[in-house]
Short mmCIF file of C-alpha atoms in Angstrom, two decimals:
data_model
loop_
_atom_site.label_atom_id
_atom_site.label_comp_id
_atom_site.label_asym_id
_atom_site.label_seq_id
_atom_site.Cartn_x
_atom_site.Cartn_y
_atom_site.Cartn_z
CA MET A 1 127.72 112.99 71.38
CA LYS A 2 124.95 113.59 68.58
CA LYS A 3 125.92 110.78 66.82
CA GLY A 4 125.89 108.30 69.92
CA PHE A 5 122.45 109.74 70.51
CA ARG A 6 121.02 109.20 67.20
CA TYR A 7 122.25 105.65 67.01
CA LEU A 8 120.60 104.96 70.49
CA LYS A 9 117.40 106.53 69.11
CA SER A 10 117.52 103.97 66.18
CA ILE A 11 117.70 101.13 68.58
CA LEU A 12 114.90 102.17 70.92
CA VAL A 13 112.45 103.14 68.21
CA THR A 14 111.64 99.25 67.85
CA ILE A 15 111.68 98.74 71.37
CA LEU A 16 109.33 101.42 71.88
CA ALA A 17 106.84 100.51 69.40
CA ALA A 18 106.42 97.22 70.96
CA THR A 19 105.90 98.93 74.75
CA LEU A 20 103.51 101.33 73.61
CA LEU A 21 101.43 98.42 71.89
CA LEU A 22 101.30 96.84 75.70
CA SER A 23 101.17 100.21 77.64
CA GLY A 24 97.62 101.37 78.49
CA CYS A 25 96.34 104.29 80.48
CA GLY A 26 96.49 105.43 84.00
CA LYS A 27 98.39 103.02 86.55
CA GLY A 28 98.88 99.56 85.21
CA GLY A 29 97.61 100.51 82.03
CA GLU A 30 94.10 101.84 82.99
CA GLU A 31 92.69 105.30 81.92
CA LYS A 32 91.78 107.66 84.40
CA ALA A 33 88.60 109.50 83.33
CA SER A 34 88.48 113.40 83.51
CA ALA A 35 85.88 116.18 83.34
CA GLN A 36 87.11 117.64 79.90
CA GLY A 37 89.89 118.09 77.45
CA GLU A 38 91.80 116.30 74.96
CA VAL A 39 93.89 113.18 76.32
CA LEU A 40 97.42 114.10 77.48
CA ASN A 41 99.88 111.12 77.14
CA VAL A 42 102.38 111.25 80.00
CA ALA A 43 105.56 108.88 80.24
CA TYR A 44 104.92 106.67 83.75
CA PHE A 45 107.64 105.50 86.18
CA PRO A 46 105.79 104.25 88.95
CA THR A 47 109.06 102.87 90.62
CA SER A 48 111.33 106.01 89.99
CA PHE A 49 111.75 108.41 92.65
CA LYS A 50 112.93 110.90 90.01
CA SER A 51 109.48 111.26 88.86
CA SER A 52 107.83 111.38 92.37
CA LEU A 53 105.75 114.53 91.33
CA SER A 54 103.84 113.05 88.57
CA THR A 55 103.17 109.69 90.34
CA ILE A 56 101.91 111.21 93.43
CA ALA A 57 99.73 113.52 91.16
CA TYR A 58 98.16 110.45 89.67
CA VAL A 59 98.07 108.35 93.12
CA LYS A 60 96.27 110.93 94.84
CA GLY A 61 93.75 111.69 91.89
CA PHE A 62 95.19 115.21 91.40
CA PHE A 63 95.06 115.09 87.68
CA GLU A 64 91.30 114.12 87.68
CA GLU A 65 90.81 116.92 90.10
CA GLU A 66 92.56 119.40 87.79
CA GLY A 67 90.64 118.36 84.94
CA VAL A 68 93.36 116.92 83.00
CA ASN A 69 92.54 113.67 80.90
CA VAL A 70 95.98 111.96 81.58
CA ASN A 71 96.95 108.61 79.45
CA LEU A 72 99.71 106.87 81.46
CA VAL A 73 102.30 104.96 79.27
CA ASN A 74 104.55 102.78 81.15
CA LEU A 75 108.09 103.05 79.91
CA GLN A 76 111.72 101.63 80.89
CA SER A 77 113.93 104.56 81.07
CA SER A 78 114.56 108.34 80.33
CA ALA A 79 116.18 107.35 77.10
CA ASP A 80 112.98 105.54 75.72
CA SER A 81 110.67 108.12 76.90
CA LEU A 82 112.57 110.96 75.21
CA VAL A 83 112.46 108.93 71.97
CA ALA A 84 108.59 108.52 72.64
CA LEU A 85 108.46 112.23 73.02
CA GLN A 86 110.17 113.12 69.91
CA GLU A 87 108.23 110.76 68.01
CA GLY A 88 104.84 112.16 69.18
CA LYS A 89 103.99 109.17 71.09
CA ILE A 90 103.57 110.94 74.34
CA ASP A 91 103.12 114.57 75.42
CA VAL A 92 105.21 114.90 78.68
CA ASN A 93 108.28 113.12 79.63
CA PRO A 94 109.21 113.51 83.47
CA LEU A 95 112.62 112.17 83.43
CA GLY A 96 116.23 113.16 82.16
CA ILE A 97 118.00 116.21 81.71
CA THR A 98 121.30 115.55 79.87
CA ASN A 99 119.68 113.78 77.09
CA THR A 100 116.91 116.29 76.81
CA ILE A 101 119.19 119.10 76.63
CA GLN A 102 121.06 117.19 73.98
CA ALA A 103 117.80 116.68 72.11
CA ILE A 104 117.16 120.38 72.29
CA GLU A 105 120.38 121.05 70.76
CA ASP A 106 119.90 118.21 68.00
CA GLY A 107 116.48 119.78 67.14
CA GLU A 108 114.45 116.57 66.48
CA GLY A 109 110.75 116.72 67.88
CA GLY A 110 110.56 119.91 68.91
CA VAL A 111 111.50 119.34 72.54
CA VAL A 112 110.93 122.02 75.31
CA ILE A 113 111.34 121.97 79.19
CA ILE A 114 108.17 123.18 80.82
CA GLY A 115 108.91 122.16 84.46
CA GLY A 116 111.00 120.32 86.84
CA SER A 117 111.32 116.96 88.54
CA ALA A 118 113.95 116.58 90.85
CA GLN A 119 116.97 118.81 91.77
CA ALA A 120 120.43 117.73 93.59
CA GLY A 121 120.78 114.35 95.06
CA GLY A 122 124.50 113.69 94.89
CA ILE A 123 127.11 112.76 97.31
CA ILE A 124 130.97 112.59 97.41
CA ILE A 125 132.18 109.43 99.07
CA THR A 126 135.62 108.47 100.41
CA THR A 127 137.29 106.19 103.26
CA PRO A 128 137.60 107.59 106.76
CA GLU A 129 141.10 108.28 106.50
CA ASN A 130 140.73 110.14 103.49
CA ALA A 131 137.58 112.33 104.59
CA ASP A 132 139.46 115.43 105.61
CA LYS A 133 141.65 115.48 102.56
CA PHE A 134 138.87 115.13 99.92
CA LYS A 135 136.47 117.38 101.47
CA ASP A 136 138.31 120.13 99.72
CA LEU A 137 138.06 119.99 95.90
CA ASN A 138 141.52 121.80 95.90
CA ASN A 139 142.97 118.31 97.08
CA TRP A 140 141.68 116.13 94.07
CA LYS A 141 144.48 116.82 91.77
CA GLY A 142 146.33 113.57 91.36
CA ALA A 143 143.20 111.65 92.61
CA THR A 144 141.51 108.58 91.15
CA TRP A 145 137.66 109.55 91.17
CA ALA A 146 135.21 106.88 90.51
CA THR A 147 132.02 108.25 88.91
CA GLY A 148 129.02 107.76 86.69
CA ARG A 149 129.09 110.08 83.66
CA SER A 150 125.30 109.91 83.23
CA TYR A 151 125.02 111.17 86.77
CA THR A 152 124.03 115.28 86.62
CA GLY A 153 126.32 115.92 89.46
CA ASP A 154 129.07 114.57 87.78
CA PHE A 155 128.88 117.43 85.22
CA VAL A 156 128.47 119.81 88.40
CA VAL A 157 131.73 118.47 90.02
CA ARG A 158 133.57 118.81 86.97
CA HIS A 159 132.73 122.41 86.37
CA TYR A 160 133.82 123.40 89.75
CA LEU A 161 137.10 121.51 89.62
CA SER A 162 138.01 123.64 86.53
CA GLU A 163 136.74 126.80 88.45
CA ILE A 164 139.72 126.05 90.91
CA GLY A 165 142.11 125.11 88.01
CA ILE A 166 141.83 121.28 88.10
CA ASP A 167 141.10 119.66 84.67
CA SER A 168 138.85 116.73 85.58
CA ASN A 169 140.22 114.88 82.39
CA VAL A 170 144.01 115.55 82.89
CA ASP A 171 144.50 116.34 86.65
CA VAL A 172 142.24 113.42 87.90
CA SER A 173 142.01 109.96 86.73
CA SER A 174 138.08 109.70 86.65
CA VAL A 175 136.92 106.12 85.98
CA ASP A 176 133.07 105.72 84.74
CA LEU A 177 131.88 102.68 86.63
CA GLY A 178 128.08 103.79 85.66
CA ASP A 179 126.25 102.71 89.03
CA ASN A 180 126.42 103.29 92.69
CA LEU A 181 127.30 100.11 93.58
CA SER A 182 130.25 99.69 91.54
CA ILE A 183 131.57 103.02 92.65
CA ILE A 184 130.91 102.27 96.35
CA GLN A 185 133.08 99.02 95.90
CA SER A 186 135.83 100.64 94.03
CA VAL A 187 136.57 103.40 96.78
CA SER A 188 136.14 100.60 99.44
CA LYS A 189 138.95 98.54 97.78
CA GLY A 190 141.02 101.42 97.52
CA GLU A 191 141.05 101.29 93.92
CA ALA A 192 139.60 104.77 93.69
CA ASP A 193 140.39 107.70 96.23
CA VAL A 194 136.94 109.27 95.96
CA GLY A 195 133.63 108.66 94.47
CA TYR A 196 130.64 110.29 93.25
CA ILE A 197 127.07 108.53 93.94
CA THR A 198 123.48 109.51 94.05
CA ALA A 199 121.30 109.68 97.11
CA ASP A 200 119.82 106.27 96.83
CA GLY A 201 123.36 104.73 97.46
CA ALA A 202 123.94 106.58 100.65
CA ARG A 203 123.01 103.65 102.89
CA THR A 204 125.00 101.20 101.10
CA ALA A 205 128.20 103.32 101.05
CA LEU A 206 127.71 103.74 104.73
CA ASP A 207 127.37 99.82 105.19
CA TYR A 208 130.82 99.41 103.39
CA GLY A 209 132.21 101.56 105.89
CA LEU A 210 132.50 104.65 103.71
CA GLU A 211 132.10 108.26 104.79
CA LEU A 212 129.46 110.63 103.01
CA ILE A 213 131.91 113.77 102.96
CA THR A 214 130.02 116.25 100.65
CA ASP A 215 126.52 117.11 99.49
CA VAL A 216 127.18 118.24 95.93
CA ASP A 217 123.88 120.41 96.75
CA ASP A 218 126.39 122.28 99.02
CA ILE A 219 128.94 122.92 95.94
CA GLU A 220 126.18 124.14 93.69
CA HIS A 221 122.52 124.78 95.67
CA ALA A 222 119.57 123.49 93.57
CA TYR A 223 121.54 122.08 90.73
CA PRO A 224 119.01 120.60 88.35
CA CYS A 225 118.46 116.96 87.89
CA CYS A 226 115.30 115.58 85.91
CA ARG A 227 113.11 117.99 84.19
CA ILE A 228 109.68 117.86 82.74
CA SER A 229 109.73 118.13 79.05
CA SER A 230 107.19 118.29 76.19
CA THR A 231 107.15 119.37 72.49
CA GLN A 232 106.46 122.59 70.96
CA ASN A 233 103.66 120.93 69.27
CA ALA A 234 101.92 119.80 72.39
CA VAL A 235 102.31 123.22 73.94
CA ASP A 236 100.60 124.61 70.54
CA THR A 237 97.99 122.13 70.75
CA LYS A 238 97.31 121.20 74.09
CA GLY A 239 98.47 124.15 76.28
CA ASP A 240 95.63 123.99 78.80
CA GLN A 241 96.14 120.26 79.44
CA LEU A 242 99.74 121.06 80.02
CA VAL A 243 98.79 123.75 82.59
CA ALA A 244 96.45 121.45 84.28
CA TYR A 245 99.05 118.83 84.31
CA LEU A 246 101.55 121.17 85.94
CA ARG A 247 98.75 122.39 88.64
CA ALA A 248 98.76 118.56 89.54
CA VAL A 249 102.33 118.39 89.90
CA ILE A 250 102.63 121.32 92.06
CA ARG A 251 99.87 119.85 94.18
CA ALA A 252 101.87 116.88 94.28
CA TYR A 253 105.16 119.00 95.63
CA ASP A 254 102.92 120.18 98.45
CA PHE A 255 101.57 116.64 99.04
CA ILE A 256 105.16 115.08 99.59
CA LEU A 257 106.19 117.81 101.97
CA ALA A 258 103.18 117.83 104.06
CA ASN A 259 102.50 114.29 104.22
CA PRO A 260 105.78 112.02 104.58
CA ASP A 261 104.48 109.12 106.27
CA GLU A 262 101.52 108.50 103.29
CA THR A 263 104.16 109.51 100.67
CA ILE A 264 106.54 106.79 101.98
CA LYS A 265 103.99 104.25 102.43
CA ILE A 266 102.94 104.90 98.79
CA PHE A 267 106.42 104.43 97.28
CA THR A 268 107.15 101.42 99.70
CA ASP A 269 104.16 99.99 98.23
CA LEU A 270 105.44 100.65 94.36
CA THR A 271 108.83 100.07 94.69
CA SER A 272 108.96 97.12 97.21
CA GLN A 273 111.94 98.75 98.90
CA ASP A 274 112.17 98.84 102.63
CA GLU A 275 110.71 101.88 104.56
CA ASP A 276 113.93 103.40 105.83
CA TYR A 277 115.45 103.06 102.10
CA VAL A 278 112.33 105.04 100.89
CA ARG A 279 112.61 107.50 103.70
CA ASP A 280 116.27 108.03 102.94
CA VAL A 281 115.59 108.73 99.31
CA LEU A 282 112.65 110.88 99.86
CA TYR A 283 113.41 112.77 102.85
CA GLY A 284 117.06 112.05 103.93
CA ASP A 285 120.06 114.49 104.36
CA PHE A 286 121.37 113.86 101.03
CA ALA A 287 117.98 113.34 99.22
CA SER A 288 117.16 115.22 95.91
CA ALA A 289 114.39 117.76 96.25
CA TYR A 290 111.23 117.17 94.11
CA VAL A 291 110.53 120.33 92.99
CA PRO A 292 108.14 121.22 89.73
CA ASP A 293 109.82 124.69 88.95
CA PRO A 294 111.52 124.64 85.55
CA ALA A 295 114.61 126.72 87.06
CA ARG A 296 115.65 128.35 83.78
CA GLN A 297 118.74 129.73 84.82
CA LYS A 298 120.02 126.57 86.58
CA VAL A 299 119.33 124.76 83.16
CA LEU A 300 121.13 127.24 81.35
CA ASN A 301 124.29 126.99 83.75
CA PHE A 302 123.92 123.17 83.34
CA SER A 303 123.99 123.27 79.69
CA GLN A 304 127.27 125.40 80.07
CA TYR A 305 128.85 122.39 82.07
CA LEU A 306 127.86 120.09 79.46
CA LEU A 307 129.40 122.35 76.78
CA GLU A 308 132.67 122.57 78.95
CA ALA A 309 132.59 118.75 79.09
CA GLN A 310 132.04 118.36 75.40
CA ALA A 311 128.84 116.56 75.96
CA LEU A 312 127.18 119.37 73.84
CA SER A 313 128.48 121.47 71.04
CA SER A 314 126.48 124.52 71.25
CA THR A 315 124.04 125.98 73.66
CA ASP A 316 122.29 128.08 71.03
CA GLY A 317 118.54 127.45 71.23
CA ILE A 318 118.30 126.23 74.60
CA LYS A 319 116.96 129.26 76.62
CA GLU A 320 114.29 129.53 74.06
CA ALA A 321 113.42 125.82 74.35
CA ILE A 322 112.62 126.41 78.25
CA ASN A 323 108.84 127.49 78.64
CA VAL A 324 108.35 128.87 81.92
CA ASP A 325 105.12 130.71 81.11
CA LEU A 326 103.05 127.31 81.37
CA TYR A 327 104.31 126.59 84.91
CA LYS A 328 103.89 130.27 85.81
CA LYS A 329 100.14 130.08 84.77
CA ALA A 330 99.47 126.90 86.55
CA LEU A 331 101.51 128.44 89.85
CA ASP A 332 99.36 131.53 89.82
CA GLN A 333 95.96 129.41 89.30
CA ILE A 334 97.05 127.45 92.51
CA LEU A 335 98.01 130.39 94.66
CA THR A 336 94.63 131.72 93.54
CA LYS A 337 93.02 128.84 94.92
CA TYR A 338 95.21 128.26 97.84
CA PRO A 339 96.67 131.83 98.82
CA ASP A 340 97.77 130.83 102.31
CA ASN A 341 99.61 127.69 101.62
CA GLU A 342 103.32 128.34 102.54
CA ASN A 343 104.63 125.61 100.17
CA TYR A 344 103.12 127.28 97.33
CA LYS A 345 104.40 130.68 98.26
CA THR A 346 107.75 129.07 98.51
CA LEU A 347 107.59 128.04 94.79
CA LEU A 348 107.01 131.54 93.87
CA GLU A 349 109.71 132.59 95.34
CA ILE A 350 111.76 129.85 93.55
CA TYR A 351 110.23 131.35 90.27
CA ASN A 352 111.09 134.62 90.94
CA GLU A 353 114.89 133.37 91.67
CA PHE A 354 115.60 130.99 88.76
CA ASP A 355 112.80 131.99 86.24
CA SER A 356 111.74 135.42 86.07
#
């Protein structure tokens, strides 16, 4: 896994250099002025729902209001944003978890996790006639499973299969198809008995006549998806700016919950998707939750799942690379300013459950 990651990194460095020359600051390459502080370079993915917190914080002007001078750098994927982070081209990456944890283990770039972007958002699908059978993981032995090995929930499902004595590499024939549509089509044609997709494929699965039988969040509540990562160097030299960034995304969390109509409109415009699709992805029954908490314990659990799946060779050093202090400082400052806000109170409960 490390070898493959380093090979990918070498390919992306060249692409990244060209991308950064074309990328500016702010939305569409414009810098948003701020009252104080050094520039904080942040990877920007305006069409990705997984980085909704960072996008809303920018669109609504929360970065500026919190006094952080953010330079948004347009990148293409979590892979090249991770390379940019390790190379010191950006200070904050709001996407990725598996590759982030692998980079922490690899030790290159001093990568650290400082917050969360999304959690959960995975669905198990099958045909109507198989729905009752495959709702129970105990019945998966001997089944053919269409999945995407890059999907976070894939590792979660594999872990819980192992918990009941089913080896996903031996007792289940898993096929890595890599994207929702291919998985949906495979199950629909009867080539696979069961499939794992992400929440943005829910409507398509239904259109193909399939059933959404299990929310993977019901198998493990609040399992982590994309994390907000930075570097130890940025923590040491731009700690105040990172705290201000986290204050802004905490406010974005509140905005998404309190203003669904405006949030849907923002992402409909940014992604050019239809309103019903955006509503399903952001607020549907199977949607990810866009929570800024680092969820240290959940990340440690997930690291163990990666180890079990041989996607990680060791979990040594992972705990030390999850910095919850910056987030807690930001949350305390927000709670001081908005003491009666119920959404912020909920974040404190989440912190106490998963980070303290």
